Every structure is written in C-alpha cells, then in structure tokens.
Short mmCIF file of N, CA and C in Angstrom, two decimals:
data_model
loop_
_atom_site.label_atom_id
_atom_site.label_comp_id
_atom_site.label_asym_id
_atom_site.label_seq_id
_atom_site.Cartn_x
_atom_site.Cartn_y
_atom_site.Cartn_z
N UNK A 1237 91.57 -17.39 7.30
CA UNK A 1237 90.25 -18.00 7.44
C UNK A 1237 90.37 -19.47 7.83
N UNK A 1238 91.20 -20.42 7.17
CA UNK A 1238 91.29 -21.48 7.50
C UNK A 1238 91.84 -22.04 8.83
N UNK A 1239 92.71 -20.85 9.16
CA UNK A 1239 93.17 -21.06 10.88
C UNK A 1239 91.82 -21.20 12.04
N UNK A 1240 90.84 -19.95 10.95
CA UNK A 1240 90.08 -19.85 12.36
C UNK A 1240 88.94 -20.99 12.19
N UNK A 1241 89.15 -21.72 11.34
CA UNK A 1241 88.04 -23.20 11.40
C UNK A 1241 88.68 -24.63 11.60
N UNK A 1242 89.77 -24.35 12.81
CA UNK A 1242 90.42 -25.53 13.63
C UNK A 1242 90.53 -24.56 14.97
N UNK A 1243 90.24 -26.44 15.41
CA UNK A 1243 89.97 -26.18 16.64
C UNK A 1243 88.99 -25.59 17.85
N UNK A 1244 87.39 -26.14 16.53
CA UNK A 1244 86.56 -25.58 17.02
C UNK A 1244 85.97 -26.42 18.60
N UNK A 1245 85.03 -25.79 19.12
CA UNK A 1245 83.96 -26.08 19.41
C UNK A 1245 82.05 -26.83 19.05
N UNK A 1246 81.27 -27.64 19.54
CA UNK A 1246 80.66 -27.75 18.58
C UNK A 1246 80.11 -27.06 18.55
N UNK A 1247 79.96 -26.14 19.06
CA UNK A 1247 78.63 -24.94 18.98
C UNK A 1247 79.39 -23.80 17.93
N UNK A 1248 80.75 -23.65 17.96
CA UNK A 1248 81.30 -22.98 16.74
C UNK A 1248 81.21 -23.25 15.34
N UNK A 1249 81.78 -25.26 15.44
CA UNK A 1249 81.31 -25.54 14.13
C UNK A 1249 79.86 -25.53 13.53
N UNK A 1250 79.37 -25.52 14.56
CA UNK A 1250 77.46 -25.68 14.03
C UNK A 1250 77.76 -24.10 13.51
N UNK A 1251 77.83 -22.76 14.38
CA UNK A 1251 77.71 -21.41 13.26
C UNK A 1251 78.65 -21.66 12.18
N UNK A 1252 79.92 -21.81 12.08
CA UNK A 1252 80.47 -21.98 10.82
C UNK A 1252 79.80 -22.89 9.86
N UNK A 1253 79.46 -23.82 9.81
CA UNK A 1253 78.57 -24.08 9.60
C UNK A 1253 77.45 -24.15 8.88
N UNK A 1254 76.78 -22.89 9.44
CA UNK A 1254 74.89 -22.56 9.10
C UNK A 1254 74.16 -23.46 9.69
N UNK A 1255 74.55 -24.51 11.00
CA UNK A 1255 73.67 -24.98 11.14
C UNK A 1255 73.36 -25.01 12.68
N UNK A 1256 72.54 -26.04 13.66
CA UNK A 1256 72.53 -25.84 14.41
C UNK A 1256 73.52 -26.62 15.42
N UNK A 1257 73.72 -27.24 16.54
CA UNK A 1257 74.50 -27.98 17.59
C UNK A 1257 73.38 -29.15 17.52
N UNK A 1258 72.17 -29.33 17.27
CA UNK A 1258 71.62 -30.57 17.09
C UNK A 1258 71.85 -31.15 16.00
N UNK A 1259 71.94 -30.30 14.78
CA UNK A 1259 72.13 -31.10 13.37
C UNK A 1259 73.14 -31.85 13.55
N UNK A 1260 74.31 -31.04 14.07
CA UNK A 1260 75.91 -31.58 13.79
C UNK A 1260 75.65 -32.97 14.74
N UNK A 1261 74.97 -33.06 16.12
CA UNK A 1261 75.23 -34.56 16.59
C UNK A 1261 73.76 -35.43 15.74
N UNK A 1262 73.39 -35.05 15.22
CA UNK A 1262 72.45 -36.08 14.16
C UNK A 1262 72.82 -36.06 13.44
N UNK A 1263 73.70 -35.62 12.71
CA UNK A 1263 74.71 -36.13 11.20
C UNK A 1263 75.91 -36.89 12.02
N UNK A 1264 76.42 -36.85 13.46
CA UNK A 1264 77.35 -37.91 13.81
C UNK A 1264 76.54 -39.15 14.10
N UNK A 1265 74.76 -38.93 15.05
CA UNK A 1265 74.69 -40.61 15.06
C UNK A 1265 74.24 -41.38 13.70
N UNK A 1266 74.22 -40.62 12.94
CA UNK A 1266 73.64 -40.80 11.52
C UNK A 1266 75.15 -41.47 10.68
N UNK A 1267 75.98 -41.15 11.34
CA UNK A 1267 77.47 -41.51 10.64
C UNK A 1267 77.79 -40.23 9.54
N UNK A 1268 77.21 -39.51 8.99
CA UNK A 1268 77.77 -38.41 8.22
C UNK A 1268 78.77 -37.38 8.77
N UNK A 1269 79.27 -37.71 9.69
CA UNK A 1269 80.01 -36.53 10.67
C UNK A 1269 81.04 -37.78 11.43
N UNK A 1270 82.48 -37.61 11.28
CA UNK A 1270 82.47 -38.64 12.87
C UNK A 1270 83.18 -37.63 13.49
N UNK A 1271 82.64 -38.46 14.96
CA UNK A 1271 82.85 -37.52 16.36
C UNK A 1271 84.55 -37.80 16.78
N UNK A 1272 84.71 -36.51 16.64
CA UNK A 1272 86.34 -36.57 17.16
C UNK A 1272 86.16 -37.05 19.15
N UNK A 1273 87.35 -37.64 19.08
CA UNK A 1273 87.95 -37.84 20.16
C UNK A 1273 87.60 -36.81 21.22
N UNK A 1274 88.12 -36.97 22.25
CA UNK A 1274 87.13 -36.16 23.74
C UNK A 1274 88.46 -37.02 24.29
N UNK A 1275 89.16 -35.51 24.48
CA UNK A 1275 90.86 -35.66 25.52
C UNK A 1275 90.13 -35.84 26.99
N UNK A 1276 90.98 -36.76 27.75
CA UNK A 1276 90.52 -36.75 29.43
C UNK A 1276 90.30 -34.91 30.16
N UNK A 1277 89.03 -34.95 30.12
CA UNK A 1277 88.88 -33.59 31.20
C UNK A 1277 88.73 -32.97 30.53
N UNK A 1278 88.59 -32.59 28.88
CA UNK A 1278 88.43 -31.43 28.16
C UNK A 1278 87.43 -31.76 27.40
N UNK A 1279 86.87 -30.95 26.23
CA UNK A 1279 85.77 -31.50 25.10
C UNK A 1279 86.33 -31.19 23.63
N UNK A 1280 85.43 -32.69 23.22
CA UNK A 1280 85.83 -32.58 21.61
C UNK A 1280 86.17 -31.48 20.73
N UNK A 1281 86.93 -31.26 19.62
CA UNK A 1281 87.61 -29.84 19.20
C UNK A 1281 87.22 -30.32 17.13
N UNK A 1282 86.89 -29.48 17.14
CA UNK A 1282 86.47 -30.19 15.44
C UNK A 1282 87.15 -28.96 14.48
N UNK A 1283 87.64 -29.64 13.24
CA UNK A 1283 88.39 -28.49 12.45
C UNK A 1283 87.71 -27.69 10.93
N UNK A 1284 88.48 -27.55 9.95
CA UNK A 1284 88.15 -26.95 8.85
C UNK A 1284 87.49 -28.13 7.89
N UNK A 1285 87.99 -29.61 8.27
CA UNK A 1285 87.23 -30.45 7.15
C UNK A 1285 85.97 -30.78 7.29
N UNK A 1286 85.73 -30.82 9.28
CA UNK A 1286 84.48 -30.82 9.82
C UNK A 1286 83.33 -29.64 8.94
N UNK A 1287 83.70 -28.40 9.50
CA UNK A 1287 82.55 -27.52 8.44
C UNK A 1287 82.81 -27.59 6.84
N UNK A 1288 83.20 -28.20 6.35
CA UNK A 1288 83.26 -28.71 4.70
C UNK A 1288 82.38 -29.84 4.65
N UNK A 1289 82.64 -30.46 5.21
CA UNK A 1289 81.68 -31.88 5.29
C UNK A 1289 80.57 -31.54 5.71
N UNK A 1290 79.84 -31.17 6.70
CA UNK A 1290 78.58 -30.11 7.55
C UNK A 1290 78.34 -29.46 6.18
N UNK A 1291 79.28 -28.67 5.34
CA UNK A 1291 78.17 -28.04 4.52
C UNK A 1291 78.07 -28.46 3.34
N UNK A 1292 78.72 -29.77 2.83
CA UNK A 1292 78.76 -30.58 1.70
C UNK A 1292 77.54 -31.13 2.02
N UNK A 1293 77.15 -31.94 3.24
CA UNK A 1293 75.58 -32.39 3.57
C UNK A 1293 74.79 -31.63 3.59
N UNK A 1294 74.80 -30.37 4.02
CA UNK A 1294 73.38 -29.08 3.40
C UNK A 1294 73.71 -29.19 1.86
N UNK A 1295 74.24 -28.53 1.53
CA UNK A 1295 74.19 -28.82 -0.07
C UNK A 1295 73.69 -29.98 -0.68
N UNK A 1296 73.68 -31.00 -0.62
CA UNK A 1296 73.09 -32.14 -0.89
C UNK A 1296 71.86 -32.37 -0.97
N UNK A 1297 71.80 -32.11 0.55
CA UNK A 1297 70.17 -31.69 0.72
C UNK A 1297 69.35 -30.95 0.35
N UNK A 1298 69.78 -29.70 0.02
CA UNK A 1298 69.42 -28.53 -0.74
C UNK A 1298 68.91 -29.29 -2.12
N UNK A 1299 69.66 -29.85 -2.52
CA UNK A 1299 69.61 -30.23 -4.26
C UNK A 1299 68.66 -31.70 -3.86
N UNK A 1300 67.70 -32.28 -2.64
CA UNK A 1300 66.95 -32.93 -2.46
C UNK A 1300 67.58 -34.50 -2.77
N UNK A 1301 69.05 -34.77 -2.37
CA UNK A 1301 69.29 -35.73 -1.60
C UNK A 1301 68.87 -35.87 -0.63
N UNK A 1302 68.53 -37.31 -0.10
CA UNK A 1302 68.13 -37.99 1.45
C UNK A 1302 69.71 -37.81 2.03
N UNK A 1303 69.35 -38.27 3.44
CA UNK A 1303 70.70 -38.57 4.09
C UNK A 1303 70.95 -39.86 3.83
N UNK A 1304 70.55 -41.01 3.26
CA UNK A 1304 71.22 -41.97 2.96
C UNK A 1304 71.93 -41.81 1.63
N UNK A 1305 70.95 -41.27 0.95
CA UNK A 1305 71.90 -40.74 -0.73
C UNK A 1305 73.23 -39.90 -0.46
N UNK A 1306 72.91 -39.13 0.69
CA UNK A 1306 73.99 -37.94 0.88
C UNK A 1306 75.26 -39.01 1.41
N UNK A 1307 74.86 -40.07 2.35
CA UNK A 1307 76.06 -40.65 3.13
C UNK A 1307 76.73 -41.87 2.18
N UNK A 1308 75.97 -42.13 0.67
CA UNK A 1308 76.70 -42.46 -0.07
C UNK A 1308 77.56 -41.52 -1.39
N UNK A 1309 77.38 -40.75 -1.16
CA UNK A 1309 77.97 -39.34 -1.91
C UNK A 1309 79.24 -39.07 -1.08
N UNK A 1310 79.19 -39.48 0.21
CA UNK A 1310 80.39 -39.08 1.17
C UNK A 1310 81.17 -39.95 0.75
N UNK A 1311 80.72 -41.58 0.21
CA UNK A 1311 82.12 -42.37 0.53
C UNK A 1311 82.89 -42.21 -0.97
N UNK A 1312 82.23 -41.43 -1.88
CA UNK A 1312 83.24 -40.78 -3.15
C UNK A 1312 83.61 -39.67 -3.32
N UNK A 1313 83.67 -38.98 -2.13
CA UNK A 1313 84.08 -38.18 -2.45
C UNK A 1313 86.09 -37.90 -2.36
N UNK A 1314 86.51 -39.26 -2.28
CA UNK A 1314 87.79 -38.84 -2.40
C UNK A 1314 88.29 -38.41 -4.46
N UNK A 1315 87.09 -38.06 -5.10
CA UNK A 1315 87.28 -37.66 -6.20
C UNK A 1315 87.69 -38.61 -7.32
N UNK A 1316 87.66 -40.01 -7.43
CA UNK A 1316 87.99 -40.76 -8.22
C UNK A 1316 86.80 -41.54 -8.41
N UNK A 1317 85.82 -41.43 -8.08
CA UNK A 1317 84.35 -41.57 -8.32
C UNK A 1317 83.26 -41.30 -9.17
N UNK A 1318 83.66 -40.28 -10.25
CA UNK A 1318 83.05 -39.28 -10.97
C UNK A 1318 82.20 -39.95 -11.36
N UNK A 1319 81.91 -41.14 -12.20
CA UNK A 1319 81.14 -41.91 -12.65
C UNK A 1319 79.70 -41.95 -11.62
N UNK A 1320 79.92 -42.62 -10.68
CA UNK A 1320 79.14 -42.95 -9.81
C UNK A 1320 78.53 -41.88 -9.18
N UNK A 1321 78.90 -40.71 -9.06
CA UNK A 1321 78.70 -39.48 -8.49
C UNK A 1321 77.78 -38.91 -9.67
N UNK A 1322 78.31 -39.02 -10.68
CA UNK A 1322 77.04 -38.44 -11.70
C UNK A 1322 75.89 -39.48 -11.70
N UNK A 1323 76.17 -40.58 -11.83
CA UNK A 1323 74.79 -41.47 -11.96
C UNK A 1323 74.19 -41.38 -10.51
N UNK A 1324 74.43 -41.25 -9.49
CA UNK A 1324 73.79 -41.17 -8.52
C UNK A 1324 72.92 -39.82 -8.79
N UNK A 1325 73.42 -38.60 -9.22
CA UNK A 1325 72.78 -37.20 -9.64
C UNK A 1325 71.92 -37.23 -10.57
N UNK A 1326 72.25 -38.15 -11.73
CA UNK A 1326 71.20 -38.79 -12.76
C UNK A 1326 69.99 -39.10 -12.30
N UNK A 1327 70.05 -40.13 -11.61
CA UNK A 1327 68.58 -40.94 -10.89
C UNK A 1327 67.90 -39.51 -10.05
N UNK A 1328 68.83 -38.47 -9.58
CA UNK A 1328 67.57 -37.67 -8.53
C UNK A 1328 67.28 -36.71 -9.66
N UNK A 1329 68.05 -36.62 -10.35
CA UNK A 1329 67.51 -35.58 -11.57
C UNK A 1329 66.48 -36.40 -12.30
N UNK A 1330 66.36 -37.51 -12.39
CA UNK A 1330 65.21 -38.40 -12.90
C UNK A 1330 63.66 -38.11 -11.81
N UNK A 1331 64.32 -38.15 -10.54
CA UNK A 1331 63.75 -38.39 -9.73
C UNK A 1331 63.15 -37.17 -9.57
N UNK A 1332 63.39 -35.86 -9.45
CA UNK A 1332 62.74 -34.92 -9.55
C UNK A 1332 61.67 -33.87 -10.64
N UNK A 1333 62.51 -34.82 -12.13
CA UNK A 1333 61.49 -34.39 -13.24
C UNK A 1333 60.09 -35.02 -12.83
N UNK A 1334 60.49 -36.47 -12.55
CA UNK A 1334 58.91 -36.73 -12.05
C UNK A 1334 58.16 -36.46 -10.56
N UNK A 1335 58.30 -35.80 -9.98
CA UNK A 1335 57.93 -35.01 -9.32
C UNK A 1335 57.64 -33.65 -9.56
N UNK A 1336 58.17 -32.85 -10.45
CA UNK A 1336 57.98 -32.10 -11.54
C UNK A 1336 56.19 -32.23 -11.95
N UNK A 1337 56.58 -33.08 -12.76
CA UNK A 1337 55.05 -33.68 -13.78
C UNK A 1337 54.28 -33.80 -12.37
N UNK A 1338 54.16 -34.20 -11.59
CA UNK A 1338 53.05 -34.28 -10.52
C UNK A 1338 52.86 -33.59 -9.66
N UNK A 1339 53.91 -32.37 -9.37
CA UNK A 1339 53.57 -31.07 -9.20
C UNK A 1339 52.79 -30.37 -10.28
N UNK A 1340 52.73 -30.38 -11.73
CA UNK A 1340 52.58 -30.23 -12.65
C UNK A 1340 50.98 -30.22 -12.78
N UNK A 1341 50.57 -31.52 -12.09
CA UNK A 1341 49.36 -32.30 -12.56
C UNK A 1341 48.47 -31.50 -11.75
N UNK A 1342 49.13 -31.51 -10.33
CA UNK A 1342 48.15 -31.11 -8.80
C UNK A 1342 47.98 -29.54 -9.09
N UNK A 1343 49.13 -29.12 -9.92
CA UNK A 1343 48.71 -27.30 -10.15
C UNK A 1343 47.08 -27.34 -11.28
N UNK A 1344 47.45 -27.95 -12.14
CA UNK A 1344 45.80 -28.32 -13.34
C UNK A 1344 44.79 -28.39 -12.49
N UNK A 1345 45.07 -29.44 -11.52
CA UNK A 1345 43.78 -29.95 -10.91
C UNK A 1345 43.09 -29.07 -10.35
N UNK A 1346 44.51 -28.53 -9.14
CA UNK A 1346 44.16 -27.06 -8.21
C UNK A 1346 43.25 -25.62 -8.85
N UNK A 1347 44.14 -25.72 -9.85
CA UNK A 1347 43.30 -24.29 -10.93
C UNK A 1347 42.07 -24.57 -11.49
N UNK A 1348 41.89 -25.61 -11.87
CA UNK A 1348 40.15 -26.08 -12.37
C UNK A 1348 39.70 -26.22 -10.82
N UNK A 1349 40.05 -26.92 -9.68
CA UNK A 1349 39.01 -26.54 -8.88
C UNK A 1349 38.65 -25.31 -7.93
N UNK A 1350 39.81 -24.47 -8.53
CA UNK A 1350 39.84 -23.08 -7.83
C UNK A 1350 38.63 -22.04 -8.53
N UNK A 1351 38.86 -22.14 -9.57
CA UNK A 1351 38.08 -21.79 -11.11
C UNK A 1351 36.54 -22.38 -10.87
N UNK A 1352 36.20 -23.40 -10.53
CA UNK A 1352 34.90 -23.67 -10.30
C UNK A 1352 34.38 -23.50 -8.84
N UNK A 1353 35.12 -23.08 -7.70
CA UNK A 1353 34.84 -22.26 -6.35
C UNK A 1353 34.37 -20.63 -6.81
N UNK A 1354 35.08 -20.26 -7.96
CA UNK A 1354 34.92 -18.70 -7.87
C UNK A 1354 33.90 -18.64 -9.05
N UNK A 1355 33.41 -19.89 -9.51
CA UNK A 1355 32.14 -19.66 -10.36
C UNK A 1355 31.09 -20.12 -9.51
N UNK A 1356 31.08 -20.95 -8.78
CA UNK A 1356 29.59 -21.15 -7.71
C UNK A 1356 29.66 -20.51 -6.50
N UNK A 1357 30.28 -19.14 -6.60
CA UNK A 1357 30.21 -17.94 -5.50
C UNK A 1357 28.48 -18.59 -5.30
N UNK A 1358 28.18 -18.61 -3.67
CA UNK A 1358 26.74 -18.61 -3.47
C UNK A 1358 25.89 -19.46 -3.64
N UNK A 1359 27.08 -20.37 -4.35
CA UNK A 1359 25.41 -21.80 -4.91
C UNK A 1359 25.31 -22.76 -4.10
N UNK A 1360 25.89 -22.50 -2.46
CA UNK A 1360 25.53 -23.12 -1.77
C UNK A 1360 26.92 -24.45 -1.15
N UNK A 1361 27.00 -25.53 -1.80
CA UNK A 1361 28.04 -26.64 -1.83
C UNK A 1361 29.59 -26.00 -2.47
N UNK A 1362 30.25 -26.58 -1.60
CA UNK A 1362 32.21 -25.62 -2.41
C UNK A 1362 32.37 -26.93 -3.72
N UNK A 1363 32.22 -26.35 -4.29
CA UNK A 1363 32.91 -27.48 -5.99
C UNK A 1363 34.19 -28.08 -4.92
N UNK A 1364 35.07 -27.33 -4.62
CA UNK A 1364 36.22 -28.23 -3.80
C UNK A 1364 35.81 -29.00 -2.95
N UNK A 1365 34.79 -28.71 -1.78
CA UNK A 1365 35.03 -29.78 -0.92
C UNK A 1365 34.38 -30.77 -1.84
N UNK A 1366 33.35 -31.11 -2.41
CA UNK A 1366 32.66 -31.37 -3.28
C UNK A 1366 32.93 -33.01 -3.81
N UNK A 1367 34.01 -31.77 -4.83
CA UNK A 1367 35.51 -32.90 -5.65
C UNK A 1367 36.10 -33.68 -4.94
N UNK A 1368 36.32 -33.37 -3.65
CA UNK A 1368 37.53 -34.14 -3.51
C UNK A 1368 36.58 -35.31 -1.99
N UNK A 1369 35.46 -35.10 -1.92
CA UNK A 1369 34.65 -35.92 -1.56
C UNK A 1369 34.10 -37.09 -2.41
N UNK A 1370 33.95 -36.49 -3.55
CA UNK A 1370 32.93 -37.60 -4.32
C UNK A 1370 33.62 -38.22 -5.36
N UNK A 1371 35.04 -37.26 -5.84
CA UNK A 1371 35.83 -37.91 -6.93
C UNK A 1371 37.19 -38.13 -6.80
N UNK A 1372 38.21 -38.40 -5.97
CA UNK A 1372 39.55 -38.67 -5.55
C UNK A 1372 40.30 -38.20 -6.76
N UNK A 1373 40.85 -36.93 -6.89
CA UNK A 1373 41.62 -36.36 -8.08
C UNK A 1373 42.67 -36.59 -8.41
N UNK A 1374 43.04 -36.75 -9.00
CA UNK A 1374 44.22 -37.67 -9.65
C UNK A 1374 45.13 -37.31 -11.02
#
C-alpha cells in the first residue's frame, strides 16, 4: 500500500486522498500542502506523506478546525507538542459547547414558533413571520 502512494500524480493524490485536484492546490496556496518541485519537462510527483497530510487537514476540519487553526496544528505535529495540541483542542471544544447552547437556544425558539404556526392554522397572519418581524428572537 505504501508503495502505491509515491510517486503520485495530483489528480491521484487528490483520490487517495478523498479529495478533489482543487482542494490539494488551495491547501498549497494556503501553505498547508507544499508543492513539490516540477523536474524540467515533466510534472510534479507527490508521495505517501502528501496524502497523510491532505487527510490530517480533512480531519481537522471535520472536528471544525479553520484552516488557520489546522495550519497551526501542522507546525506540531512533529509530536513533541502535546501540550499545545491539546490546548489548542481545548479552546474548540470550548468553542463548540457554546455553539452547542445556541444551537440549543434557536431549537426552543424554533419549536415555540413552530407550535404557535400549527395553532393559528387559518387565523390569517403566520405567528412566524409575525415574530420575527416585530420581535428579533434571541
């Protein structure tokens, strides 16, 4: 397996991958990727650390790192970082409980004004458009 992820192509490494041939050159001008060398007369050839790295940045992202959070996650990852690597995971795990609670809030809001649409079946005015005309929900 590892033979056959050197010496790719970029359109190979993008399927190895999972991703597309645009991602991979927007994670290089982005700096998360660097662009191998380009021999006279032939094209760039990318290997097995290339799709590790490509899918260390989906993963990241997945777990709702930015690409700037992600491209500081890259420069520890030579593994002697641990510290910093968890507190960086700390703050988005912070960062997502509260987003959490305000997903949380907008579901309450949503269900009371869903709940008062399916009680004024017919009475003319939508309680929703209503609400969110006359009282900014919050």
């Amino acid at each position: 397996m590892q033979k056959e992820l050197e010496n790719l192509t970029i359109g190979a490494l993008a399927r190895a991958a999972g991703v597309n041939v645009e991602t991979i050159r927007f994670y290089q001008r982005k700096g998360l990727l660097p662009e191998p060398d380009k021999p006279y007369g032939s094209i760039r050839r990318y290997g097995a650390s290339d799709v590790t790295r490509v899918r260390f940045v989906k993963s990241a992202q997945r777990l709702g790192f930015s690409l700037d959070e992600v491209a500081e996650l890259l420069k520890l990852e030579d593994g002697t970082h641990c510290d910093e690597a968890r507190e960086q995971a700390e703050r988005k795990l912070a960062d997502v409980r509260i987003k959490l609670a305000d997903l949380r809030r907008i579901e309450r809001a949503l269900a009371e004004l869903v709940e008062r649409c399916c009680a004024a079946t017919g009475q003319g005015r939508c309680p929703l458009i209503e609400a969110l005309q006359q009282n900014p929900v919050g």
